[in-house]
Amino acid sequence: LFNLENDLNSSIIKVFVGDIKDSQRLKSLFKDIDIIFHAAAYKHVPLCEYNPLDAVNTNVLGTQNVIDMAILCDVKKVILISTDKAVHPANVMGATKFLAERLMMAASAYSDDGTKFSCVRFGNVLNSRGSVIPLFKKQLKQGGPITLTDEDMTRFIMNIYQASKLILQAGMLSQGGEIFILKMPAFKLSDLVDAMIEFYAPVYGYNPEEIDVKIIGKRPGEKLYEELMTSDEMLTAYDNGDLFIIRDELNKKHPDFIYNSNEIDHLTKDEILRILSEMEN
């Protein structure tokens, strides 16, 4: 928060410390607030696997606190930042975010014409804190090896600009009860590793051919591929150009495809290299 305040350096932005498990603190902060972007969560899969109760207390019960206090304080809109791991969850983190989404949808149903509740689902955000790219860069800076969980693992990818834009679009478009999903590409983790070795090894003074890749296997709770929508959600998803918007009220139709990171076309290594280059410029 200290770094955030310094980076923003704005007289119109105030930074407060709080805990979403403390409902009274939330109540004091939510007064005269128009919109809440709820991003507070434990988001790392292994951390949640080994600390499930803490994950539930923060990601689930904390979300209910946000909902209750938003309604009490007449906040106009609440947007939950969720994840593709909430779809058919196979780990604690995904399960808690699934429940958080359900709490938001339930709140939308019982808040009548008051506070509107919606969600956005992220894929992997490029170069975000705790993501795989900073880890691989650190390993490359040390000369390797790169630790790869599984060569066949696939993931959805979005950059920080796209993630921010999705949140703001949801804030503008939300009528209550929607889940907003950006149409995003997917990649194989092994292709990302190859591209990063080719791109970064020379930057750090190494020959790409000298960098070893060590297969370490999936970590507890990890899936080989992720999904952005269930088959049932595909029945009610509205195609809004660069977004899918899921609403229960929409007419049902047969899904044209299953939206998981294994089924769609993957980025090539050259495309990943271009993304890495754009990220560094």
PDB file of C-alpha atoms in Angstrom:
ATOM      1  CA  LEU A   1       0.000   0.000   0.000  1.00  0.00           C
ATOM      2  CA  PHE A   2       2.914   2.340   0.730  1.00  0.00           C
ATOM      3  CA  ASN A   3       4.341   1.712  -2.738  1.00  0.00           C
ATOM      4  CA  LEU A   4       0.889   2.110  -4.305  1.00  0.00           C
ATOM      5  CA  GLU A   5       0.372   5.466  -2.622  1.00  0.00           C
ATOM      6  CA  ASN A   6       3.795   6.664  -3.776  1.00  0.00           C
ATOM      7  CA  ASP A   7       3.262   5.424  -7.336  1.00  0.00           C
ATOM      8  CA  LEU A   8      -0.142   7.103  -7.652  1.00  0.00           C
ATOM      9  CA  ASN A   9       1.027  10.304  -5.932  1.00  0.00           C
ATOM     10  CA  SER A  10      -2.384  11.925  -6.194  1.00  0.00           C
ATOM     11  CA  SER A  11      -4.131  14.291  -3.826  1.00  0.00           C
ATOM     12  CA  ILE A  12      -7.534  12.839  -4.769  1.00  0.00           C
ATOM     13  CA  ILE A  13      -6.624   9.250  -3.840  1.00  0.00           C
ATOM     14  CA  LYS A  14      -6.620   8.090  -0.239  1.00  0.00           C
ATOM     15  CA  VAL A  15      -5.110   4.793   0.910  1.00  0.00           C
ATOM     16  CA  PHE A  16      -6.503   3.016   3.980  1.00  0.00           C
ATOM     17  CA  VAL A  17      -5.434  -0.187   5.697  1.00  0.00           C
ATOM     18  CA  GLY A  18      -8.152  -2.701   6.508  1.00  0.00           C
ATOM     19  CA  ASP A  19      -9.145  -6.359   6.654  1.00  0.00           C
ATOM     20  CA  ILE A  20     -12.203  -7.700   4.824  1.00  0.00           C
ATOM     21  CA  LYS A  21     -12.740 -10.091   7.733  1.00  0.00           C
ATOM     22  CA  ASP A  22     -13.457  -6.997   9.882  1.00  0.00           C
ATOM     23  CA  SER A  23     -16.997  -5.972   8.949  1.00  0.00           C
ATOM     24  CA  GLN A  24     -16.990  -2.853  11.120  1.00  0.00           C
ATOM     25  CA  ARG A  25     -13.857  -1.591   9.406  1.00  0.00           C
ATOM     26  CA  LEU A  26     -15.526  -2.163   6.043  1.00  0.00           C
ATOM     27  CA  LYS A  27     -18.604  -0.279   7.229  1.00  0.00           C
ATOM     28  CA  SER A  28     -16.480   2.754   8.105  1.00  0.00           C
ATOM     29  CA  LEU A  29     -14.746   2.667   4.700  1.00  0.00           C
ATOM     30  CA  PHE A  30     -17.818   2.095   2.520  1.00  0.00           C
ATOM     31  CA  LYS A  31     -19.714   5.243   3.512  1.00  0.00           C
ATOM     32  CA  ASP A  32     -20.394   7.507   0.498  1.00  0.00           C
ATOM     33  CA  ILE A  33     -18.746   5.026  -1.899  1.00  0.00           C
ATOM     34  CA  ASP A  34     -20.255   4.512  -5.373  1.00  0.00           C
ATOM     35  CA  ILE A  35     -18.430   1.388  -6.576  1.00  0.00           C
ATOM     36  CA  ILE A  36     -16.249  -1.302  -4.993  1.00  0.00           C
ATOM     37  CA  PHE A  37     -13.773  -3.411  -6.946  1.00  0.00           C
ATOM     38  CA  HIS A  38     -13.290  -6.389  -4.636  1.00  0.00           C
ATOM     39  CA  ALA A  39      -9.808  -7.787  -5.314  1.00  0.00           C
ATOM     40  CA  ALA A  40      -8.863  -8.792  -1.761  1.00  0.00           C
ATOM     41  CA  ALA A  41      -8.110 -12.530  -1.698  1.00  0.00           C
ATOM     42  CA  TYR A  42      -5.571 -15.259  -1.157  1.00  0.00           C
ATOM     43  CA  LYS A  43      -4.864 -16.124  -4.801  1.00  0.00           C
ATOM     44  CA  HIS A  44      -1.934 -18.555  -4.789  1.00  0.00           C
ATOM     45  CA  VAL A  45      -2.930 -22.199  -5.214  1.00  0.00           C
ATOM     46  CA  PRO A  46      -0.268 -23.884  -3.012  1.00  0.00           C
ATOM     47  CA  LEU A  47      -0.720 -21.292  -0.253  1.00  0.00           C
ATOM     48  CA  CYS A  48      -4.452 -22.000  -0.106  1.00  0.00           C
ATOM     49  CA  GLU A  49      -3.946 -25.777  -0.293  1.00  0.00           C
ATOM     50  CA  TYR A  50      -1.889 -25.706   2.894  1.00  0.00           C
ATOM     51  CA  ASN A  51      -3.980 -23.020   4.620  1.00  0.00           C
ATOM     52  CA  PRO A  52      -7.582 -23.874   3.659  1.00  0.00           C
ATOM     53  CA  LEU A  53      -9.296 -22.331   6.681  1.00  0.00           C
ATOM     54  CA  ASP A  54      -7.533 -19.006   6.158  1.00  0.00           C
ATOM     55  CA  ALA A  55      -8.500 -19.128   2.480  1.00  0.00           C
ATOM     56  CA  VAL A  56     -12.162 -19.705   3.389  1.00  0.00           C
ATOM     57  CA  ASN A  57     -12.139 -16.958   6.023  1.00  0.00           C
ATOM     58  CA  THR A  58     -10.741 -14.397   3.580  1.00  0.00           C
ATOM     59  CA  ASN A  59     -12.047 -15.418   0.155  1.00  0.00           C
ATOM     60  CA  VAL A  60     -15.519 -16.588   1.222  1.00  0.00           C
ATOM     61  CA  LEU A  61     -16.478 -15.058   4.566  1.00  0.00           C
ATOM     62  CA  GLY A  62     -14.597 -11.863   3.733  1.00  0.00           C
ATOM     63  CA  THR A  63     -16.595 -11.591   0.509  1.00  0.00           C
ATOM     64  CA  GLN A  64     -19.852 -11.965   2.447  1.00  0.00           C
ATOM     65  CA  ASN A  65     -18.693  -9.133   4.722  1.00  0.00           C
ATOM     66  CA  VAL A  66     -18.089  -6.958   1.657  1.00  0.00           C
ATOM     67  CA  ILE A  67     -21.583  -7.807   0.382  1.00  0.00           C
ATOM     68  CA  ASP A  68     -23.316  -7.116   3.702  1.00  0.00           C
ATOM     69  CA  MET A  69     -21.561  -3.803   4.315  1.00  0.00           C
ATOM     70  CA  ALA A  70     -22.028  -2.657   0.704  1.00  0.00           C
ATOM     71  CA  ILE A  71     -25.791  -3.178   1.033  1.00  0.00           C
ATOM     72  CA  LEU A  72     -25.846  -1.495   4.444  1.00  0.00           C
ATOM     73  CA  CYS A  73     -23.947   1.535   3.116  1.00  0.00           C
ATOM     74  CA  ASP A  74     -25.988   1.810  -0.120  1.00  0.00           C
ATOM     75  CA  VAL A  75     -23.000   1.261  -2.390  1.00  0.00           C
ATOM     76  CA  LYS A  76     -24.188   1.335  -6.014  1.00  0.00           C
ATOM     77  CA  LYS A  77     -22.055  -1.470  -7.475  1.00  0.00           C
ATOM     78  CA  VAL A  78     -19.663  -4.206  -6.319  1.00  0.00           C
ATOM     79  CA  ILE A  79     -17.406  -5.998  -8.822  1.00  0.00           C
ATOM     80  CA  LEU A  80     -15.684  -9.182  -7.620  1.00  0.00           C
ATOM     81  CA  ILE A  81     -12.357 -10.080  -9.222  1.00  0.00           C
ATOM     82  CA  SER A  82     -12.541 -13.846  -9.766  1.00  0.00           C
ATOM     83  CA  THR A  83     -10.480 -16.390 -11.680  1.00  0.00           C
ATOM     84  CA  ASP A  84     -10.753 -19.166 -14.249  1.00  0.00           C
ATOM     85  CA  LYS A  85      -9.844 -21.511 -11.385  1.00  0.00           C
ATOM     86  CA  ALA A  86     -13.410 -21.021 -10.082  1.00  0.00           C
ATOM     87  CA  VAL A  87     -14.700 -23.099 -13.024  1.00  0.00           C
ATOM     88  CA  HIS A  88     -14.868 -26.801 -12.061  1.00  0.00           C
ATOM     89  CA  PRO A  89     -12.511 -26.071  -9.146  1.00  0.00           C
ATOM     90  CA  ALA A  90      -9.898 -28.687  -8.331  1.00  0.00           C
ATOM     91  CA  ASN A  91      -8.193 -26.825  -5.502  1.00  0.00           C
ATOM     92  CA  VAL A  92      -8.997 -24.800  -2.395  1.00  0.00           C
ATOM     93  CA  MET A  93      -8.346 -21.439  -4.021  1.00  0.00           C
ATOM     94  CA  GLY A  94     -10.643 -22.220  -6.948  1.00  0.00           C
ATOM     95  CA  ALA A  95     -13.326 -23.565  -4.617  1.00  0.00           C
ATOM     96  CA  THR A  96     -13.271 -20.425  -2.473  1.00  0.00           C
ATOM     97  CA  LYS A  97     -13.523 -18.174  -5.528  1.00  0.00           C
ATOM     98  CA  PHE A  98     -16.381 -20.341  -6.857  1.00  0.00           C
ATOM     99  CA  LEU A  99     -18.214 -19.793  -3.569  1.00  0.00           C
ATOM    100  CA  ALA A 100     -17.403 -16.074  -3.669  1.00  0.00           C
ATOM    101  CA  GLU A 101     -18.985 -15.880  -7.134  1.00  0.00           C
ATOM    102  CA  ARG A 102     -22.083 -17.697  -5.891  1.00  0.00           C
ATOM    103  CA  LEU A 103     -22.354 -15.299  -2.951  1.00  0.00           C
ATOM    104  CA  MET A 104     -22.221 -12.369  -5.365  1.00  0.00           C
ATOM    105  CA  MET A 105     -24.920 -13.880  -7.588  1.00  0.00           C
ATOM    106  CA  ALA A 106     -27.124 -14.591  -4.559  1.00  0.00           C
ATOM    107  CA  ALA A 107     -26.611 -11.039  -3.295  1.00  0.00           C
ATOM    108  CA  SER A 108     -27.680  -9.710  -6.678  1.00  0.00           C
ATOM    109  CA  ALA A 109     -30.907 -11.700  -6.422  1.00  0.00           C
ATOM    110  CA  TYR A 110     -31.897 -10.429  -2.985  1.00  0.00           C
ATOM    111  CA  SER A 111     -30.667  -6.817  -3.187  1.00  0.00           C
ATOM    112  CA  ASP A 112     -33.660  -5.850  -5.385  1.00  0.00           C
ATOM    113  CA  ASP A 113     -33.101  -2.346  -6.823  1.00  0.00           C
ATOM    114  CA  GLY A 114     -30.279  -1.572  -4.426  1.00  0.00           C
ATOM    115  CA  THR A 115     -26.625  -2.542  -4.747  1.00  0.00           C
ATOM    116  CA  LYS A 116     -25.691  -4.311  -7.988  1.00  0.00           C
ATOM    117  CA  PHE A 117     -23.262  -7.244  -7.763  1.00  0.00           C
ATOM    118  CA  SER A 118     -21.224  -8.654 -10.666  1.00  0.00           C
ATOM    119  CA  CYS A 119     -18.002 -10.610 -11.260  1.00  0.00           C
ATOM    120  CA  VAL A 120     -15.109 -10.662 -13.694  1.00  0.00           C
ATOM    121  CA  ARG A 121     -13.051 -13.787 -14.360  1.00  0.00           C
ATOM    122  CA  PHE A 122      -9.344 -13.446 -15.025  1.00  0.00           C
ATOM    123  CA  GLY A 123      -6.912 -15.805 -16.683  1.00  0.00           C
ATOM    124  CA  ASN A 124      -3.200 -15.547 -15.868  1.00  0.00           C
ATOM    125  CA  VAL A 125      -2.172 -11.886 -15.805  1.00  0.00           C
ATOM    126  CA  LEU A 126       1.187 -11.405 -17.524  1.00  0.00           C
ATOM    127  CA  ASN A 127       4.014 -10.400 -15.199  1.00  0.00           C
ATOM    128  CA  SER A 128       1.722  -9.906 -12.199  1.00  0.00           C
ATOM    129  CA  ARG A 129       3.071 -10.424  -8.706  1.00  0.00           C
ATOM    130  CA  GLY A 130       3.480 -14.120  -7.897  1.00  0.00           C
ATOM    131  CA  SER A 131       2.895 -15.225 -11.505  1.00  0.00           C
ATOM    132  CA  VAL A 132       5.128 -17.536 -13.504  1.00  0.00           C
ATOM    133  CA  ILE A 133       6.929 -14.936 -15.657  1.00  0.00           C
ATOM    134  CA  PRO A 134       8.712 -13.161 -12.757  1.00  0.00           C
ATOM    135  CA  LEU A 135       9.719 -16.609 -11.438  1.00  0.00           C
ATOM    136  CA  PHE A 136      11.139 -17.703 -14.800  1.00  0.00           C
ATOM    137  CA  LYS A 137      12.967 -14.371 -15.198  1.00  0.00           C
ATOM    138  CA  LYS A 138      14.554 -14.806 -11.773  1.00  0.00           C
ATOM    139  CA  GLN A 139      15.649 -18.340 -12.659  1.00  0.00           C
ATOM    140  CA  LEU A 140      17.067 -17.174 -16.002  1.00  0.00           C
ATOM    141  CA  LYS A 141      18.948 -14.344 -14.314  1.00  0.00           C
ATOM    142  CA  GLN A 142      20.644 -17.004 -12.175  1.00  0.00           C
ATOM    143  CA  GLY A 143      21.500 -19.107 -15.235  1.00  0.00           C
ATOM    144  CA  GLY A 144      18.743 -21.672 -14.733  1.00  0.00           C
ATOM    145  CA  PRO A 145      17.421 -24.220 -14.454  1.00  0.00           C
ATOM    146  CA  ILE A 146      13.851 -23.277 -15.354  1.00  0.00           C
ATOM    147  CA  THR A 147      11.387 -25.300 -13.272  1.00  0.00           C
ATOM    148  CA  LEU A 148       8.488 -26.470 -15.447  1.00  0.00           C
ATOM    149  CA  THR A 149       5.576 -28.289 -13.825  1.00  0.00           C
ATOM    150  CA  ASP A 150       4.272 -30.143 -16.899  1.00  0.00           C
ATOM    151  CA  GLU A 151       5.063 -29.761 -20.604  1.00  0.00           C
ATOM    152  CA  ASP A 152       1.394 -30.230 -21.548  1.00  0.00           C
ATOM    153  CA  MET A 153       0.017 -27.658 -19.090  1.00  0.00           C
ATOM    154  CA  THR A 154      -1.976 -24.840 -20.741  1.00  0.00           C
ATOM    155  CA  ARG A 155      -3.175 -21.515 -19.392  1.00  0.00           C
ATOM    156  CA  PHE A 156      -5.210 -18.495 -20.478  1.00  0.00           C
ATOM    157  CA  ILE A 157      -3.264 -15.252 -20.704  1.00  0.00           C
ATOM    158  CA  MET A 158      -4.053 -11.532 -20.447  1.00  0.00           C
ATOM    159  CA  ASN A 159      -1.912  -8.466 -19.813  1.00  0.00           C
ATOM    160  CA  ILE A 160      -2.332  -5.915 -17.032  1.00  0.00           C
ATOM    161  CA  TYR A 161      -3.931  -3.377 -19.392  1.00  0.00           C
ATOM    162  CA  GLN A 162      -6.540  -5.940 -20.497  1.00  0.00           C
ATOM    163  CA  ALA A 163      -7.231  -6.920 -16.887  1.00  0.00           C
ATOM    164  CA  SER A 164      -7.736  -3.283 -15.885  1.00  0.00           C
ATOM    165  CA  LYS A 165      -9.940  -2.613 -18.923  1.00  0.00           C
ATOM    166  CA  LEU A 166     -12.098  -5.664 -18.125  1.00  0.00           C
ATOM    167  CA  ILE A 167     -12.712  -4.414 -14.589  1.00  0.00           C
ATOM    168  CA  LEU A 168     -13.675  -0.939 -15.812  1.00  0.00           C
ATOM    169  CA  GLN A 169     -15.946  -2.374 -18.530  1.00  0.00           C
ATOM    170  CA  ALA A 170     -17.686  -4.483 -15.906  1.00  0.00           C
ATOM    171  CA  GLY A 171     -18.126  -1.407 -13.748  1.00  0.00           C
ATOM    172  CA  MET A 172     -19.797   0.451 -16.619  1.00  0.00           C
ATOM    173  CA  LEU A 173     -21.898  -2.413 -18.027  1.00  0.00           C
ATOM    174  CA  SER A 174     -22.976  -4.106 -14.803  1.00  0.00           C
ATOM    175  CA  GLN A 175     -26.721  -4.321 -14.231  1.00  0.00           C
ATOM    176  CA  GLY A 176     -26.371  -6.922 -11.478  1.00  0.00           C
ATOM    177  CA  GLY A 177     -25.905 -10.687 -11.650  1.00  0.00           C
ATOM    178  CA  GLU A 178     -23.420 -10.898 -14.535  1.00  0.00           C
ATOM    179  CA  ILE A 179     -20.063 -12.589 -14.912  1.00  0.00           C
ATOM    180  CA  PHE A 180     -17.809 -10.777 -17.400  1.00  0.00           C
ATOM    181  CA  ILE A 181     -15.110 -12.760 -19.219  1.00  0.00           C
ATOM    182  CA  LEU A 182     -12.535 -11.408 -21.652  1.00  0.00           C
ATOM    183  CA  LYS A 183     -11.963 -13.453 -24.799  1.00  0.00           C
ATOM    184  CA  MET A 184      -8.328 -14.318 -24.298  1.00  0.00           C
ATOM    185  CA  PRO A 185      -5.741 -16.587 -25.930  1.00  0.00           C
ATOM    186  CA  ALA A 186      -4.136 -19.624 -24.318  1.00  0.00           C
ATOM    187  CA  PHE A 187      -0.577 -20.934 -24.363  1.00  0.00           C
ATOM    188  CA  LYS A 188       1.352 -24.063 -23.504  1.00  0.00           C
ATOM    189  CA  LEU A 189       3.659 -23.527 -20.565  1.00  0.00           C
ATOM    190  CA  SER A 190       6.461 -25.307 -22.425  1.00  0.00           C
ATOM    191  CA  ASP A 191       6.156 -22.787 -25.304  1.00  0.00           C
ATOM    192  CA  LEU A 192       6.366 -19.917 -22.824  1.00  0.00           C
ATOM    193  CA  VAL A 193       9.522 -21.439 -21.333  1.00  0.00           C
ATOM    194  CA  ASP A 194      11.130 -21.822 -24.776  1.00  0.00           C
ATOM    195  CA  ALA A 195      10.233 -18.243 -25.716  1.00  0.00           C
ATOM    196  CA  MET A 196      11.509 -16.809 -22.436  1.00  0.00           C
ATOM    197  CA  ILE A 197      14.805 -18.676 -22.721  1.00  0.00           C
ATOM    198  CA  GLU A 198      15.274 -17.356 -26.266  1.00  0.00           C
ATOM    199  CA  PHE A 199      14.292 -13.803 -25.270  1.00  0.00           C
ATOM    200  CA  TYR A 200      15.876 -13.348 -21.829  1.00  0.00           C
ATOM    201  CA  ALA A 201      18.942 -15.619 -21.716  1.00  0.00           C
ATOM    202  CA  PRO A 202      21.020 -13.270 -23.942  1.00  0.00           C
ATOM    203  CA  VAL A 203      19.796 -10.282 -21.905  1.00  0.00           C
ATOM    204  CA  TYR A 204      21.308 -11.858 -18.784  1.00  0.00           C
ATOM    205  CA  GLY A 205      24.493 -12.914 -20.596  1.00  0.00           C
ATOM    206  CA  TYR A 206      23.715 -16.592 -21.191  1.00  0.00           C
ATOM    207  CA  ASN A 207      23.557 -18.779 -24.268  1.00  0.00           C
ATOM    208  CA  PRO A 208      19.958 -20.041 -24.613  1.00  0.00           C
ATOM    209  CA  GLU A 209      21.260 -23.544 -25.342  1.00  0.00           C
ATOM    210  CA  GLU A 210      22.980 -23.619 -21.930  1.00  0.00           C
ATOM    211  CA  ILE A 211      19.743 -23.113 -19.967  1.00  0.00           C
ATOM    212  CA  ASP A 212      18.356 -26.358 -18.561  1.00  0.00           C
ATOM    213  CA  VAL A 213      14.657 -27.047 -18.033  1.00  0.00           C
ATOM    214  CA  LYS A 214      13.725 -29.197 -15.029  1.00  0.00           C
ATOM    215  CA  ILE A 215      10.328 -30.942 -14.994  1.00  0.00           C
ATOM    216  CA  ILE A 216       9.062 -30.872 -11.389  1.00  0.00           C
ATOM    217  CA  GLY A 217       5.472 -32.121 -11.814  1.00  0.00           C
ATOM    218  CA  LYS A 218       2.188 -30.481 -10.881  1.00  0.00           C
ATOM    219  CA  ARG A 219       1.944 -28.808  -7.505  1.00  0.00           C
ATOM    220  CA  PRO A 220      -0.881 -29.739  -5.109  1.00  0.00           C
ATOM    221  CA  GLY A 221      -4.218 -28.590  -6.517  1.00  0.00           C
ATOM    222  CA  GLU A 222      -2.940 -27.616  -9.978  1.00  0.00           C
ATOM    223  CA  LYS A 223      -4.881 -28.529 -13.128  1.00  0.00           C
ATOM    224  CA  LEU A 224      -3.395 -29.351 -16.532  1.00  0.00           C
ATOM    225  CA  TYR A 225      -5.748 -26.844 -18.161  1.00  0.00           C
ATOM    226  CA  GLU A 226      -8.125 -24.105 -17.070  1.00  0.00           C
ATOM    227  CA  GLU A 227     -11.682 -23.265 -18.126  1.00  0.00           C
ATOM    228  CA  LEU A 228     -13.299 -19.855 -18.417  1.00  0.00           C
ATOM    229  CA  MET A 229     -16.890 -21.134 -18.581  1.00  0.00           C
ATOM    230  CA  THR A 230     -18.780 -24.299 -17.789  1.00  0.00           C
ATOM    231  CA  SER A 231     -20.890 -25.946 -20.493  1.00  0.00           C
ATOM    232  CA  ASP A 232     -24.009 -24.728 -18.654  1.00  0.00           C
ATOM    233  CA  GLU A 233     -22.689 -21.161 -18.614  1.00  0.00           C
ATOM    234  CA  MET A 234     -22.046 -21.393 -22.347  1.00  0.00           C
ATOM    235  CA  LEU A 235     -25.804 -21.844 -22.745  1.00  0.00           C
ATOM    236  CA  THR A 236     -26.492 -18.409 -21.250  1.00  0.00           C
ATOM    237  CA  ALA A 237     -23.375 -16.511 -22.353  1.00  0.00           C
ATOM    238  CA  TYR A 238     -23.894 -13.398 -24.447  1.00  0.00           C
ATOM    239  CA  ASP A 239     -21.183 -12.580 -27.009  1.00  0.00           C
ATOM    240  CA  ASN A 240     -20.412  -8.872 -26.605  1.00  0.00           C
ATOM    241  CA  GLY A 241     -17.505  -8.494 -29.033  1.00  0.00           C
ATOM    242  CA  ASP A 242     -14.342  -8.881 -26.960  1.00  0.00           C
ATOM    243  CA  LEU A 243     -16.320 -10.113 -23.936  1.00  0.00           C
ATOM    244  CA  PHE A 244     -18.591 -12.938 -22.912  1.00  0.00           C
ATOM    245  CA  ILE A 245     -21.290 -11.873 -20.454  1.00  0.00           C
ATOM    246  CA  ILE A 246     -23.045 -14.629 -18.507  1.00  0.00           C
ATOM    247  CA  ARG A 247     -26.575 -13.903 -17.323  1.00  0.00           C
ATOM    248  CA  ASP A 248     -29.135 -16.448 -16.195  1.00  0.00           C
ATOM    249  CA  GLU A 249     -31.979 -14.586 -17.926  1.00  0.00           C
ATOM    250  CA  LEU A 250     -30.599 -14.931 -21.435  1.00  0.00           C
ATOM    251  CA  ASN A 251     -32.132 -17.370 -23.891  1.00  0.00           C
ATOM    252  CA  LYS A 252     -30.449 -20.733 -23.855  1.00  0.00           C
ATOM    253  CA  LYS A 253     -28.598 -21.967 -26.896  1.00  0.00           C
ATOM    254  CA  HIS A 254     -26.304 -24.841 -27.676  1.00  0.00           C
ATOM    255  CA  PRO A 255     -22.650 -24.051 -26.959  1.00  0.00           C
ATOM    256  CA  ASP A 256     -20.451 -23.951 -30.061  1.00  0.00           C
ATOM    257  CA  PHE A 257     -17.341 -24.950 -28.170  1.00  0.00           C
ATOM    258  CA  ILE A 258     -15.954 -25.733 -24.747  1.00  0.00           C
ATOM    259  CA  TYR A 259     -13.984 -22.726 -23.513  1.00  0.00           C
ATOM    260  CA  ASN A 260     -10.941 -24.276 -21.876  1.00  0.00           C
ATOM    261  CA  SER A 261      -7.261 -23.624 -22.430  1.00  0.00           C
ATOM    262  CA  ASN A 262      -6.713 -27.008 -24.101  1.00  0.00           C
ATOM    263  CA  GLU A 263      -9.451 -26.727 -26.728  1.00  0.00           C
ATOM    264  CA  ILE A 264      -8.712 -23.334 -28.298  1.00  0.00           C
ATOM    265  CA  ASP A 265      -5.764 -22.509 -30.571  1.00  0.00           C
ATOM    266  CA  HIS A 266      -2.588 -21.821 -28.612  1.00  0.00           C
ATOM    267  CA  LEU A 267      -0.233 -18.919 -29.090  1.00  0.00           C
ATOM    268  CA  THR A 268       2.864 -19.883 -31.077  1.00  0.00           C
ATOM    269  CA  LYS A 269       6.342 -19.296 -29.704  1.00  0.00           C
ATOM    270  CA  ASP A 270       6.747 -16.329 -32.080  1.00  0.00           C
ATOM    271  CA  GLU A 271       3.508 -14.818 -30.780  1.00  0.00           C
ATOM    272  CA  ILE A 272       4.679 -15.296 -27.191  1.00  0.00           C
ATOM    273  CA  LEU A 273       8.024 -13.673 -28.089  1.00  0.00           C
ATOM    274  CA  ARG A 274       6.160 -10.655 -29.471  1.00  0.00           C
ATOM    275  CA  ILE A 275       4.121 -10.399 -26.256  1.00  0.00           C
ATOM    276  CA  LEU A 276       7.288 -10.586 -24.128  1.00  0.00           C
ATOM    277  CA  SER A 277       8.875  -7.861 -26.248  1.00  0.00           C
ATOM    278  CA  GLU A 278       5.808  -5.621 -25.882  1.00  0.00           C
ATOM    279  CA  MET A 279       5.752  -6.269 -22.137  1.00  0.00           C
ATOM    280  CA  GLU A 280       9.355  -5.074 -21.743  1.00  0.00           C
ATOM    281  CA  ASN A 281       8.898  -1.932 -23.894  1.00  0.00           C
TER     282      ASN A 281
END
